[in-house]
Amino acid sequence: MKSSILALAALATGLGSTAAFAGSLDQGYVEPVPVAPAPAPVAVVPDSDWTGGYVGLSYGNLDSQIGGSSDNGGIYGIHGGYDYDFGNVVLGGELEYLGTGDDYSVGGVDVDSMTRAKARLGYDFGNTLVYATAGAANIDTSAGSDTGAVGGVGLDYKVTDNFTIGGEALAHSFNDVGGSDLDAQTFSLRGAFRF
């Protein structure tokens, strides 16, 4: 019996050491290693800087009222200015000359041309600039010339970094054109080269 116990003890010792070398069948629960999620892609808005000078051409419509009469006709112009982009806010100034056709007349007054000096304040939406503008305008007519106020809104869109298209709607008020008040509204399509 003593030899049986010794044989069992030797067998148990041999099996225990074999299991230690072979690994245990019961590995137990292994906690998974946490993995940080990949960062979400960030939408990239193209950065557009409106700082710089520009020159351009415009074409549109002039609607005028004087002494109970009104008329409208085509206008064409050239403009130039400079903008400074402060991030979201754009501040600038512009000079513009507008001409009319030879047959543009309202209330017996021929309107020949208009010049404007305007400040503009806008919001930078990347490739789009929406702005308000105000300043002074001078109108030259067959009844004389007068300087009055001008104001309105506009929009410019960058087709490329160096070329914009846009539109502008402005109202004008002149107090002494041949002794009468003359009000005028212009609606213009514009294109400009920026540098």
PDB file of C-alpha atoms in Angstrom:
ATOM      1  CA  MET A   1       0.000   0.000   0.000  1.00  0.00           C
ATOM      2  CA  LYS A   2       2.883   2.231   0.740  1.00  0.00           C
ATOM      3  CA  SER A   3       4.152   1.766  -2.761  1.00  0.00           C
ATOM      4  CA  SER A   4       0.678   2.608  -4.189  1.00  0.00           C
ATOM      5  CA  ILE A   5       0.579   5.860  -2.281  1.00  0.00           C
ATOM      6  CA  LEU A   6       4.060   6.731  -3.449  1.00  0.00           C
ATOM      7  CA  ALA A   7       3.094   5.872  -7.023  1.00  0.00           C
ATOM      8  CA  LEU A   8      -0.008   8.073  -6.810  1.00  0.00           C
ATOM      9  CA  ALA A   9       2.020  10.914  -5.295  1.00  0.00           C
ATOM     10  CA  ALA A  10       4.615  10.621  -8.068  1.00  0.00           C
ATOM     11  CA  LEU A  11       1.880  10.559 -10.674  1.00  0.00           C
ATOM     12  CA  ALA A  12       0.188  13.618  -9.170  1.00  0.00           C
ATOM     13  CA  THR A  13       3.489  15.479  -9.064  1.00  0.00           C
ATOM     14  CA  GLY A  14       4.219  14.557 -12.677  1.00  0.00           C
ATOM     15  CA  LEU A  15       0.785  15.654 -13.860  1.00  0.00           C
ATOM     16  CA  GLY A  16       1.045  18.939 -11.922  1.00  0.00           C
ATOM     17  CA  SER A  17       4.390  19.813 -13.472  1.00  0.00           C
ATOM     18  CA  THR A  18       3.150  18.821 -16.953  1.00  0.00           C
ATOM     19  CA  ALA A  19       0.132  21.088 -16.532  1.00  0.00           C
ATOM     20  CA  ALA A  20       2.423  23.926 -15.427  1.00  0.00           C
ATOM     21  CA  PHE A  21       4.502  23.537 -18.573  1.00  0.00           C
ATOM     22  CA  ALA A  22       1.563  23.050 -20.919  1.00  0.00           C
ATOM     23  CA  GLY A  23      -0.543  25.914 -19.572  1.00  0.00           C
ATOM     24  CA  SER A  24      -3.847  25.777 -17.883  1.00  0.00           C
ATOM     25  CA  LEU A  25      -7.035  24.901 -19.718  1.00  0.00           C
ATOM     26  CA  ASP A  26      -8.856  27.579 -17.730  1.00  0.00           C
ATOM     27  CA  GLN A  27      -7.290  30.913 -18.707  1.00  0.00           C
ATOM     28  CA  GLY A  28      -9.935  32.973 -16.948  1.00  0.00           C
ATOM     29  CA  TYR A  29     -11.506  36.235 -18.212  1.00  0.00           C
ATOM     30  CA  VAL A  30      -9.032  38.669 -19.717  1.00  0.00           C
ATOM     31  CA  GLU A  31     -10.104  42.343 -19.595  1.00  0.00           C
ATOM     32  CA  PRO A  32      -9.941  43.877 -23.119  1.00  0.00           C
ATOM     33  CA  VAL A  33      -7.545  46.778 -23.550  1.00  0.00           C
ATOM     34  CA  PRO A  34      -9.527  49.990 -24.286  1.00  0.00           C
ATOM     35  CA  VAL A  35      -8.779  51.540 -27.675  1.00  0.00           C
ATOM     36  CA  ALA A  36      -9.420  55.229 -28.265  1.00  0.00           C
ATOM     37  CA  PRO A  37     -11.871  55.848 -31.133  1.00  0.00           C
ATOM     38  CA  ALA A  38     -10.510  57.459 -34.271  1.00  0.00           C
ATOM     39  CA  PRO A  39     -11.141  61.218 -34.346  1.00  0.00           C
ATOM     40  CA  ALA A  40     -14.146  62.282 -36.410  1.00  0.00           C
ATOM     41  CA  PRO A  41     -13.252  63.973 -39.691  1.00  0.00           C
ATOM     42  CA  VAL A  42     -13.358  67.753 -39.464  1.00  0.00           C
ATOM     43  CA  ALA A  43     -15.148  69.654 -42.214  1.00  0.00           C
ATOM     44  CA  VAL A  44     -12.686  72.045 -43.775  1.00  0.00           C
ATOM     45  CA  VAL A  45     -14.166  75.354 -44.899  1.00  0.00           C
ATOM     46  CA  PRO A  46     -12.008  76.966 -47.563  1.00  0.00           C
ATOM     47  CA  ASP A  47     -10.296  79.997 -46.125  1.00  0.00           C
ATOM     48  CA  SER A  48     -10.930  83.058 -48.230  1.00  0.00           C
ATOM     49  CA  ASP A  49      -9.227  86.360 -47.546  1.00  0.00           C
ATOM     50  CA  TRP A  50     -10.971  89.468 -48.909  1.00  0.00           C
ATOM     51  CA  THR A  51      -8.050  91.800 -48.129  1.00  0.00           C
ATOM     52  CA  GLY A  52      -6.840  93.645 -51.216  1.00  0.00           C
ATOM     53  CA  GLY A  53      -7.738  95.955 -54.043  1.00  0.00           C
ATOM     54  CA  TYR A  54     -10.129  95.362 -56.916  1.00  0.00           C
ATOM     55  CA  VAL A  55     -11.340  96.946 -60.167  1.00  0.00           C
ATOM     56  CA  GLY A  56     -14.383  95.979 -62.149  1.00  0.00           C
ATOM     57  CA  LEU A  57     -17.276  96.723 -64.460  1.00  0.00           C
ATOM     58  CA  SER A  58     -21.017  96.842 -63.859  1.00  0.00           C
ATOM     59  CA  TYR A  59     -24.224  96.882 -65.853  1.00  0.00           C
ATOM     60  CA  GLY A  60     -27.736  97.424 -64.550  1.00  0.00           C
ATOM     61  CA  ASN A  61     -30.851  99.515 -64.303  1.00  0.00           C
ATOM     62  CA  LEU A  62     -31.475 103.092 -63.083  1.00  0.00           C
ATOM     63  CA  ASP A  63     -34.995 103.978 -61.943  1.00  0.00           C
ATOM     64  CA  SER A  64     -35.475 107.736 -61.248  1.00  0.00           C
ATOM     65  CA  GLN A  65     -38.312 109.905 -59.974  1.00  0.00           C
ATOM     66  CA  ILE A  66     -38.555 113.718 -60.189  1.00  0.00           C
ATOM     67  CA  GLY A  67     -41.548 116.077 -59.969  1.00  0.00           C
ATOM     68  CA  GLY A  68     -44.129 113.288 -60.245  1.00  0.00           C
ATOM     69  CA  SER A  69     -42.449 111.690 -63.280  1.00  0.00           C
ATOM     70  CA  SER A  70     -40.448 108.478 -63.331  1.00  0.00           C
ATOM     71  CA  ASP A  71     -38.401 106.572 -65.868  1.00  0.00           C
ATOM     72  CA  ASN A  72     -35.877 103.768 -65.967  1.00  0.00           C
ATOM     73  CA  GLY A  73     -33.048 102.798 -68.262  1.00  0.00           C
ATOM     74  CA  GLY A  74     -29.727 101.026 -68.500  1.00  0.00           C
ATOM     75  CA  ILE A  75     -26.546 102.075 -66.725  1.00  0.00           C
ATOM     76  CA  TYR A  76     -22.967 100.900 -67.083  1.00  0.00           C
ATOM     77  CA  GLY A  77     -20.031 101.614 -64.868  1.00  0.00           C
ATOM     78  CA  ILE A  78     -16.499 101.117 -63.684  1.00  0.00           C
ATOM     79  CA  HIS A  79     -15.524 100.769 -60.032  1.00  0.00           C
ATOM     80  CA  GLY A  80     -12.471 100.234 -57.878  1.00  0.00           C
ATOM     81  CA  GLY A  81     -11.817  99.862 -54.198  1.00  0.00           C
ATOM     82  CA  TYR A  82      -9.984  98.208 -51.357  1.00  0.00           C
ATOM     83  CA  ASP A  83     -11.195  95.785 -48.668  1.00  0.00           C
ATOM     84  CA  TYR A  84      -9.625  94.687 -45.413  1.00  0.00           C
ATOM     85  CA  ASP A  85     -10.653  91.322 -43.951  1.00  0.00           C
ATOM     86  CA  PHE A  86     -10.629  91.257 -40.118  1.00  0.00           C
ATOM     87  CA  GLY A  87     -11.627  87.561 -39.948  1.00  0.00           C
ATOM     88  CA  ASN A  88     -15.409  87.525 -40.161  1.00  0.00           C
ATOM     89  CA  VAL A  89     -15.848  91.259 -40.764  1.00  0.00           C
ATOM     90  CA  VAL A  90     -14.727  93.024 -43.938  1.00  0.00           C
ATOM     91  CA  LEU A  91     -14.374  96.809 -44.124  1.00  0.00           C
ATOM     92  CA  GLY A  92     -13.677  98.653 -47.356  1.00  0.00           C
ATOM     93  CA  GLY A  93     -14.141 101.689 -49.549  1.00  0.00           C
ATOM     94  CA  GLU A  94     -15.052 102.119 -53.211  1.00  0.00           C
ATOM     95  CA  LEU A  95     -15.190 104.760 -55.957  1.00  0.00           C
ATOM     96  CA  GLU A  96     -17.528 104.274 -58.915  1.00  0.00           C
ATOM     97  CA  TYR A  97     -18.503 106.041 -62.134  1.00  0.00           C
ATOM     98  CA  LEU A  98     -21.808 105.261 -63.894  1.00  0.00           C
ATOM     99  CA  GLY A  99     -22.982 106.397 -67.311  1.00  0.00           C
ATOM    100  CA  THR A 100     -26.423 106.267 -68.904  1.00  0.00           C
ATOM    101  CA  GLY A 101     -27.608 105.977 -72.478  1.00  0.00           C
ATOM    102  CA  ASP A 102     -28.037 109.159 -74.553  1.00  0.00           C
ATOM    103  CA  ASP A 103     -31.811 108.931 -74.381  1.00  0.00           C
ATOM    104  CA  TYR A 104     -32.237 108.591 -70.599  1.00  0.00           C
ATOM    105  CA  SER A 105     -34.542 111.363 -69.403  1.00  0.00           C
ATOM    106  CA  VAL A 106     -36.895 111.694 -66.442  1.00  0.00           C
ATOM    107  CA  GLY A 107     -39.416 114.569 -66.126  1.00  0.00           C
ATOM    108  CA  GLY A 108     -37.686 116.489 -68.931  1.00  0.00           C
ATOM    109  CA  VAL A 109     -34.265 116.164 -67.213  1.00  0.00           C
ATOM    110  CA  ASP A 110     -31.551 114.233 -69.031  1.00  0.00           C
ATOM    111  CA  VAL A 111     -29.449 112.158 -66.612  1.00  0.00           C
ATOM    112  CA  ASP A 112     -25.915 111.867 -67.963  1.00  0.00           C
ATOM    113  CA  SER A 113     -23.798 110.222 -65.266  1.00  0.00           C
ATOM    114  CA  MET A 114     -23.324 109.521 -61.587  1.00  0.00           C
ATOM    115  CA  THR A 115     -20.231 109.134 -59.407  1.00  0.00           C
ATOM    116  CA  ARG A 116     -20.252 107.491 -55.996  1.00  0.00           C
ATOM    117  CA  ALA A 117     -17.862 107.241 -53.041  1.00  0.00           C
ATOM    118  CA  LYS A 118     -18.955 104.493 -50.640  1.00  0.00           C
ATOM    119  CA  ALA A 119     -17.808 102.734 -47.511  1.00  0.00           C
ATOM    120  CA  ARG A 120     -18.838  99.118 -47.157  1.00  0.00           C
ATOM    121  CA  LEU A 121     -19.088  96.825 -44.165  1.00  0.00           C
ATOM    122  CA  GLY A 122     -19.644  93.131 -44.734  1.00  0.00           C
ATOM    123  CA  TYR A 123     -19.580  89.626 -43.340  1.00  0.00           C
ATOM    124  CA  ASP A 124     -17.145  87.046 -44.712  1.00  0.00           C
ATOM    125  CA  PHE A 125     -18.848  83.693 -45.436  1.00  0.00           C
ATOM    126  CA  GLY A 126     -15.722  82.240 -47.077  1.00  0.00           C
ATOM    127  CA  ASN A 127     -16.150  82.700 -50.831  1.00  0.00           C
ATOM    128  CA  THR A 128     -19.218  84.922 -50.327  1.00  0.00           C
ATOM    129  CA  LEU A 129     -19.209  88.471 -48.978  1.00  0.00           C
ATOM    130  CA  VAL A 130     -22.529  90.059 -47.965  1.00  0.00           C
ATOM    131  CA  TYR A 131     -22.288  93.778 -47.231  1.00  0.00           C
ATOM    132  CA  ALA A 132     -24.085  97.036 -46.527  1.00  0.00           C
ATOM    133  CA  THR A 133     -22.790 100.210 -48.121  1.00  0.00           C
ATOM    134  CA  ALA A 134     -23.339 103.958 -47.666  1.00  0.00           C
ATOM    135  CA  GLY A 135     -21.747 107.155 -48.868  1.00  0.00           C
ATOM    136  CA  ALA A 136     -22.151 110.125 -51.174  1.00  0.00           C
ATOM    137  CA  ALA A 137     -23.215 110.287 -54.834  1.00  0.00           C
ATOM    138  CA  ASN A 138     -23.033 113.079 -57.363  1.00  0.00           C
ATOM    139  CA  ILE A 139     -25.490 113.160 -60.267  1.00  0.00           C
ATOM    140  CA  ASP A 140     -24.846 115.131 -63.469  1.00  0.00           C
ATOM    141  CA  THR A 141     -27.967 116.139 -65.420  1.00  0.00           C
ATOM    142  CA  SER A 142     -29.114 118.642 -68.034  1.00  0.00           C
ATOM    143  CA  ALA A 143     -30.658 120.660 -65.141  1.00  0.00           C
ATOM    144  CA  GLY A 144     -27.381 120.759 -63.179  1.00  0.00           C
ATOM    145  CA  SER A 145     -25.594 118.499 -60.781  1.00  0.00           C
ATOM    146  CA  ASP A 146     -26.194 117.694 -57.134  1.00  0.00           C
ATOM    147  CA  THR A 147     -24.574 115.639 -54.393  1.00  0.00           C
ATOM    148  CA  GLY A 148     -26.712 113.447 -52.178  1.00  0.00           C
ATOM    149  CA  ALA A 149     -26.744 110.339 -50.039  1.00  0.00           C
ATOM    150  CA  VAL A 150     -26.504 106.755 -51.290  1.00  0.00           C
ATOM    151  CA  GLY A 151     -26.957 103.496 -49.400  1.00  0.00           C
ATOM    152  CA  GLY A 152     -27.876  99.883 -49.945  1.00  0.00           C
ATOM    153  CA  VAL A 153     -26.761  96.265 -49.914  1.00  0.00           C
ATOM    154  CA  GLY A 154     -24.614  94.004 -52.051  1.00  0.00           C
ATOM    155  CA  LEU A 155     -23.116  90.562 -52.445  1.00  0.00           C
ATOM    156  CA  ASP A 156     -19.838  89.395 -53.990  1.00  0.00           C
ATOM    157  CA  TYR A 157     -18.912  85.789 -54.778  1.00  0.00           C
ATOM    158  CA  LYS A 158     -15.370  84.586 -55.491  1.00  0.00           C
ATOM    159  CA  VAL A 159     -15.384  82.502 -58.668  1.00  0.00           C
ATOM    160  CA  THR A 160     -11.597  82.287 -58.267  1.00  0.00           C
ATOM    161  CA  ASP A 161      -9.198  83.994 -55.862  1.00  0.00           C
ATOM    162  CA  ASN A 162      -8.818  86.819 -58.400  1.00  0.00           C
ATOM    163  CA  PHE A 163     -12.298  87.162 -59.949  1.00  0.00           C
ATOM    164  CA  THR A 164     -15.648  87.955 -58.311  1.00  0.00           C
ATOM    165  CA  ILE A 165     -19.192  88.362 -59.538  1.00  0.00           C
ATOM    166  CA  GLY A 166     -21.959  90.016 -57.582  1.00  0.00           C
ATOM    167  CA  GLY A 167     -24.862  92.366 -57.383  1.00  0.00           C
ATOM    168  CA  GLU A 168     -25.774  95.600 -55.679  1.00  0.00           C
ATOM    169  CA  ALA A 169     -29.048  97.432 -54.940  1.00  0.00           C
ATOM    170  CA  LEU A 170     -28.720 101.106 -53.953  1.00  0.00           C
ATOM    171  CA  ALA A 171     -31.040 104.025 -53.218  1.00  0.00           C
ATOM    172  CA  HIS A 172     -30.058 107.672 -53.858  1.00  0.00           C
ATOM    173  CA  SER A 173     -31.570 110.954 -52.697  1.00  0.00           C
ATOM    174  CA  PHE A 174     -30.773 114.299 -54.337  1.00  0.00           C
ATOM    175  CA  ASN A 175     -32.398 117.519 -53.036  1.00  0.00           C
ATOM    176  CA  ASP A 176     -31.666 120.069 -55.773  1.00  0.00           C
ATOM    177  CA  VAL A 177     -31.732 118.912 -59.366  1.00  0.00           C
ATOM    178  CA  GLY A 178     -33.125 121.884 -61.277  1.00  0.00           C
ATOM    179  CA  GLY A 179     -34.902 123.020 -58.102  1.00  0.00           C
ATOM    180  CA  SER A 180     -36.573 119.620 -57.505  1.00  0.00           C
ATOM    181  CA  ASP A 181     -35.896 116.487 -55.457  1.00  0.00           C
ATOM    182  CA  LEU A 182     -34.686 113.512 -57.476  1.00  0.00           C
ATOM    183  CA  ASP A 183     -34.735 109.990 -56.063  1.00  0.00           C
ATOM    184  CA  ALA A 184     -33.028 107.127 -57.854  1.00  0.00           C
ATOM    185  CA  GLN A 185     -32.549 103.405 -57.382  1.00  0.00           C
ATOM    186  CA  THR A 186     -29.910 101.329 -59.110  1.00  0.00           C
ATOM    187  CA  PHE A 187     -29.694  97.553 -59.489  1.00  0.00           C
ATOM    188  CA  SER A 188     -26.374  96.373 -60.897  1.00  0.00           C
ATOM    189  CA  LEU A 189     -24.617  93.134 -61.809  1.00  0.00           C
ATOM    190  CA  ARG A 190     -20.887  93.437 -61.180  1.00  0.00           C
ATOM    191  CA  GLY A 191     -17.682  91.658 -62.033  1.00  0.00           C
ATOM    192  CA  ALA A 192     -14.260  92.505 -60.618  1.00  0.00           C
ATOM    193  CA  PHE A 193     -10.637  91.440 -60.727  1.00  0.00           C
ATOM    194  CA  ARG A 194      -8.988  91.317 -57.300  1.00  0.00           C
ATOM    195  CA  PHE A 195      -5.291  91.795 -56.631  1.00  0.00           C
TER     196      PHE A 195
END
